[in-house]
PDB file of C-alpha atoms in Angstrom:
ATOM      1  CA  UNK A   1     212.596 116.989 -67.146  1.00 96.00           C
ATOM      2  CA  UNK A   2     215.273 117.337 -69.521  1.00 94.00           C
ATOM      3  CA  UNK A   3     219.052 116.325 -69.691  1.00 94.00           C
ATOM      4  CA  UNK A   4     221.228 119.410 -69.654  1.00 97.00           C
ATOM      5  CA  UNK A   5     224.753 117.956 -68.627  1.00 97.00           C
ATOM      6  CA  UNK A   6     226.440 114.624 -69.246  1.00 96.00           C
ATOM      7  CA  UNK A   7     229.708 113.786 -67.567  1.00 96.00           C
ATOM      8  CA  UNK A   8     232.680 111.944 -69.012  1.00 97.00           C
ATOM      9  CA  UNK A   9     235.404 110.899 -66.603  1.00 97.00           C
ATOM     10  CA  UNK A  10     238.901 112.028 -67.966  1.00 97.00           C
ATOM     11  CA  UNK A  11     242.289 111.565 -66.459  1.00 94.00           C
ATOM     12  CA  UNK A  12     243.760 114.745 -67.835  1.00 96.00           C
ATOM     13  CA  UNK A  13     241.301 117.781 -68.424  1.00 97.00           C
ATOM     14  CA  UNK A  14     243.562 119.548 -70.716  1.00 97.00           C
ATOM     15  CA  UNK A  15     244.343 116.597 -73.017  1.00 97.00           C
ATOM     16  CA  UNK A  16     240.791 115.911 -73.200  1.00 98.00           C
ATOM     17  CA  UNK A  17     239.834 119.535 -74.089  1.00 98.00           C
ATOM     18  CA  UNK A  18     242.323 119.352 -77.007  1.00 98.00           C
ATOM     19  CA  UNK A  19     241.049 115.986 -78.144  1.00 98.00           C
ATOM     20  CA  UNK A  20     237.336 116.792 -77.863  1.00 98.00           C
ATOM     21  CA  UNK A  21     237.634 120.216 -79.563  1.00 98.00           C
ATOM     22  CA  UNK A  22     240.474 119.750 -82.052  1.00 98.00           C
ATOM     23  CA  UNK A  23     239.706 116.115 -83.297  1.00 98.00           C
ATOM     24  CA  UNK A  24     235.786 115.617 -82.306  1.00 98.00           C
ATOM     25  CA  UNK A  25     234.796 119.303 -83.116  1.00 98.00           C
ATOM     26  CA  UNK A  26     233.050 120.192 -79.734  1.00 98.00           C
ATOM     27  CA  UNK A  27     233.092 123.674 -78.701  1.00 98.00           C
ATOM     28  CA  UNK A  28     234.204 124.896 -75.188  1.00 98.00           C
ATOM     29  CA  UNK A  29     231.535 126.362 -73.302  1.00 98.00           C
ATOM     30  CA  UNK A  30     232.554 126.864 -69.753  1.00 98.00           C
ATOM     31  CA  UNK A  31     236.039 126.672 -68.091  1.00 98.00           C
ATOM     32  CA  UNK A  32     235.856 127.756 -64.439  1.00 98.00           C
ATOM     33  CA  UNK A  33     238.806 127.142 -62.153  1.00 97.00           C
ATOM     34  CA  UNK A  34     237.711 125.042 -59.221  1.00 94.00           C
ATOM     35  CA  UNK A  35     241.086 124.940 -57.222  1.00 91.00           C
ATOM     36  CA  UNK A  36     243.687 122.230 -56.991  1.00 91.00           C
ATOM     37  CA  UNK A  37     244.110 122.343 -60.785  1.00 91.00           C
ATOM     38  CA  UNK A  38     240.628 121.136 -61.527  1.00 95.00           C
ATOM     39  CA  UNK A  39     238.004 123.055 -63.656  1.00 97.00           C
ATOM     40  CA  UNK A  40     234.491 122.978 -64.487  1.00 98.00           C
ATOM     41  CA  UNK A  41     234.982 122.354 -68.085  1.00 98.00           C
ATOM     42  CA  UNK A  42     232.130 121.969 -70.400  1.00 98.00           C
ATOM     43  CA  UNK A  43     231.703 121.580 -74.087  1.00 98.00           C
ATOM     44  CA  UNK A  44     228.726 121.807 -76.461  1.00 98.00           C
ATOM     45  CA  UNK A  45     228.233 120.197 -79.977  1.00 97.00           C
ATOM     46  CA  UNK A  46     229.039 122.478 -82.810  1.00 96.00           C
ATOM     47  CA  UNK A  47     225.794 121.257 -84.400  1.00 94.00           C
ATOM     48  CA  UNK A  48     223.623 121.800 -81.171  1.00 95.00           C
ATOM     49  CA  UNK A  49     225.128 124.592 -79.243  1.00 97.00           C
ATOM     50  CA  UNK A  50     222.046 125.092 -77.048  1.00 96.00           C
ATOM     51  CA  UNK A  51     221.948 121.045 -76.280  1.00 96.00           C
ATOM     52  CA  UNK A  52     223.285 119.265 -73.528  1.00 97.00           C
ATOM     53  CA  UNK A  53     226.651 120.111 -72.146  1.00 98.00           C
ATOM     54  CA  UNK A  54     229.526 117.690 -71.863  1.00 98.00           C
ATOM     55  CA  UNK A  55     231.384 117.843 -68.663  1.00 98.00           C
ATOM     56  CA  UNK A  56     235.061 116.680 -68.845  1.00 98.00           C
ATOM     57  CA  UNK A  57     235.179 115.440 -65.133  1.00 96.00           C
ATOM     58  CA  UNK A  58     238.488 114.723 -63.434  1.00 94.00           C
ATOM     59  CA  UNK A  59     236.712 112.089 -61.147  1.00 91.00           C
ATOM     60  CA  UNK A  60     239.227 109.305 -61.842  1.00 90.00           C
ATOM     61  CA  UNK A  61     241.990 111.344 -60.381  1.00 90.00           C
ATOM     62  CA  UNK A  62     240.038 112.123 -57.172  1.00 90.00           C
ATOM     63  CA  UNK A  63     237.698 109.129 -56.458  1.00 93.00           C
ATOM     64  CA  UNK A  64     239.149 105.531 -56.762  1.00 95.00           C
ATOM     65  CA  UNK A  65     235.689 103.904 -57.407  1.00 96.00           C
ATOM     66  CA  UNK A  66     235.286 106.283 -60.695  1.00 95.00           C
ATOM     67  CA  UNK A  67     238.844 105.096 -61.666  1.00 95.00           C
ATOM     68  CA  UNK A  68     238.081 101.426 -61.101  1.00 96.00           C
ATOM     69  CA  UNK A  69     234.868 101.692 -63.171  1.00 96.00           C
ATOM     70  CA  UNK A  70     236.641 103.698 -65.919  1.00 97.00           C
ATOM     71  CA  UNK A  71     239.452 101.093 -66.310  1.00 96.00           C
ATOM     72  CA  UNK A  72     236.886  98.104 -66.198  1.00 97.00           C
ATOM     73  CA  UNK A  73     234.946  99.499 -69.012  1.00 97.00           C
ATOM     74  CA  UNK A  74     238.019 100.106 -70.850  1.00 96.00           C
ATOM     75  CA  UNK A  75     239.513  96.754 -70.386  1.00 96.00           C
ATOM     76  CA  UNK A  76     236.138  95.145 -71.478  1.00 97.00           C
ATOM     77  CA  UNK A  77     236.033  97.274 -74.496  1.00 96.00           C
ATOM     78  CA  UNK A  78     232.715  98.905 -73.656  1.00 97.00           C
ATOM     79  CA  UNK A  79     231.952 102.403 -74.578  1.00 98.00           C
ATOM     80  CA  UNK A  80     231.411 105.123 -71.711  1.00 97.00           C
ATOM     81  CA  UNK A  81     228.741 106.780 -73.898  1.00 97.00           C
ATOM     82  CA  UNK A  82     227.875 107.318 -77.527  1.00 97.00           C
ATOM     83  CA  UNK A  83     227.628 110.134 -79.993  1.00 97.00           C
ATOM     84  CA  UNK A  84     225.159 110.195 -82.801  1.00 97.00           C
ATOM     85  CA  UNK A  85     226.400 111.093 -86.216  1.00 98.00           C
ATOM     86  CA  UNK A  86     224.909 111.484 -89.642  1.00 97.00           C
ATOM     87  CA  UNK A  87     227.321 109.152 -91.390  1.00 98.00           C
ATOM     88  CA  UNK A  88     229.566 106.724 -89.237  1.00 98.00           C
ATOM     89  CA  UNK A  89     231.737 105.828 -92.482  1.00 98.00           C
ATOM     90  CA  UNK A  90     232.528 109.452 -93.079  1.00 98.00           C
ATOM     91  CA  UNK A  91     233.241 110.191 -89.234  1.00 98.00           C
ATOM     92  CA  UNK A  92     235.569 107.020 -89.225  1.00 98.00           C
ATOM     93  CA  UNK A  93     237.453 108.158 -92.282  1.00 98.00           C
ATOM     94  CA  UNK A  94     237.760 111.683 -90.774  1.00 98.00           C
ATOM     95  CA  UNK A  95     238.980 110.623 -87.496  1.00 98.00           C
ATOM     96  CA  UNK A  96     241.253 108.014 -88.403  1.00 98.00           C
ATOM     97  CA  UNK A  97     242.959 110.717 -90.812  1.00 98.00           C
ATOM     98  CA  UNK A  98     243.385 112.596 -87.602  1.00 98.00           C
ATOM     99  CA  UNK A  99     245.092 109.892 -85.842  1.00 98.00           C
ATOM    100  CA  UNK A 100     242.051 108.562 -83.673  1.00 98.00           C
ATOM    101  CA  UNK A 101     242.359 104.887 -82.778  1.00 98.00           C
ATOM    102  CA  UNK A 102     239.227 102.557 -83.394  1.00 98.00           C
ATOM    103  CA  UNK A 103     238.765  99.525 -81.610  1.00 98.00           C
ATOM    104  CA  UNK A 104     235.538  98.737 -83.711  1.00 98.00           C
ATOM    105  CA  UNK A 105     235.380  99.688 -87.404  1.00 98.00           C
ATOM    106  CA  UNK A 106     232.041 100.731 -88.787  1.00 98.00           C
ATOM    107  CA  UNK A 107     229.803  97.985 -88.370  1.00 98.00           C
ATOM    108  CA  UNK A 108     226.110  97.496 -89.067  1.00 98.00           C
ATOM    109  CA  UNK A 109     223.720  96.034 -86.364  1.00 98.00           C
ATOM    110  CA  UNK A 110     220.012  95.931 -87.254  1.00 97.00           C
ATOM    111  CA  UNK A 111     218.855  99.498 -87.547  1.00 98.00           C
ATOM    112  CA  UNK A 112     222.251 101.225 -86.614  1.00 98.00           C
ATOM    113  CA  UNK A 113     225.822 101.392 -87.855  1.00 98.00           C
ATOM    114  CA  UNK A 114     228.466 101.963 -85.116  1.00 98.00           C
ATOM    115  CA  UNK A 115     232.144 102.321 -84.563  1.00 98.00           C
ATOM    116  CA  UNK A 116     234.074 102.615 -81.222  1.00 98.00           C
ATOM    117  CA  UNK A 117     237.158 104.734 -80.722  1.00 98.00           C
ATOM    118  CA  UNK A 118     239.567 105.503 -77.833  1.00 97.00           C
ATOM    119  CA  UNK A 119     239.488 109.278 -76.491  1.00 97.00           C
ATOM    120  CA  UNK A 120     243.024 109.101 -75.303  1.00 96.00           C
ATOM    121  CA  UNK A 121     241.623 110.157 -71.756  1.00 95.00           C
ATOM    122  CA  UNK A 122     240.563 106.557 -70.448  1.00 96.00           C
ATOM    123  CA  UNK A 123     237.408 105.979 -72.491  1.00 97.00           C
ATOM    124  CA  UNK A 124     236.022 104.195 -75.509  1.00 98.00           C
ATOM    125  CA  UNK A 125     233.335 106.308 -77.155  1.00 98.00           C
ATOM    126  CA  UNK A 126     230.831 104.849 -79.688  1.00 98.00           C
ATOM    127  CA  UNK A 127     229.667 106.666 -82.832  1.00 98.00           C
ATOM    128  CA  UNK A 128     226.144 105.681 -83.913  1.00 98.00           C
ATOM    129  CA  UNK A 129     224.454 106.144 -87.233  1.00 98.00           C
ATOM    130  CA  UNK A 130     220.715 105.313 -87.598  1.00 98.00           C
ATOM    131  CA  UNK A 131     220.065 103.527 -90.697  1.00 97.00           C
TER     132      UNK A 131
END
């Protein structure tokens, strides 16, 4: 068994596509119209193009429990998911220069360093570097 797809709920798929590709550096993999303005929209990591796909899921717009959960995580300051990076400080610097807003600056915690940013689409995302 292996993970091939991970969903992130987004309130606006096009806005999310722009943020995740232009600022975070993901690559668009699939973009299939599903009707009603929705798309099967997946991304892959530039560094791991045959790795898991990241689905930009419009669930908060169509399924109230998804919206409630997404809002609760955001209000609590909890990340929806995390992305591993080689150097949290370098990513923090790069992303802040691109206008990305961080709620947690690079912080060491045991064997990791992490930071948390707002993806502008309803989620906090955590960056993690193993020390």
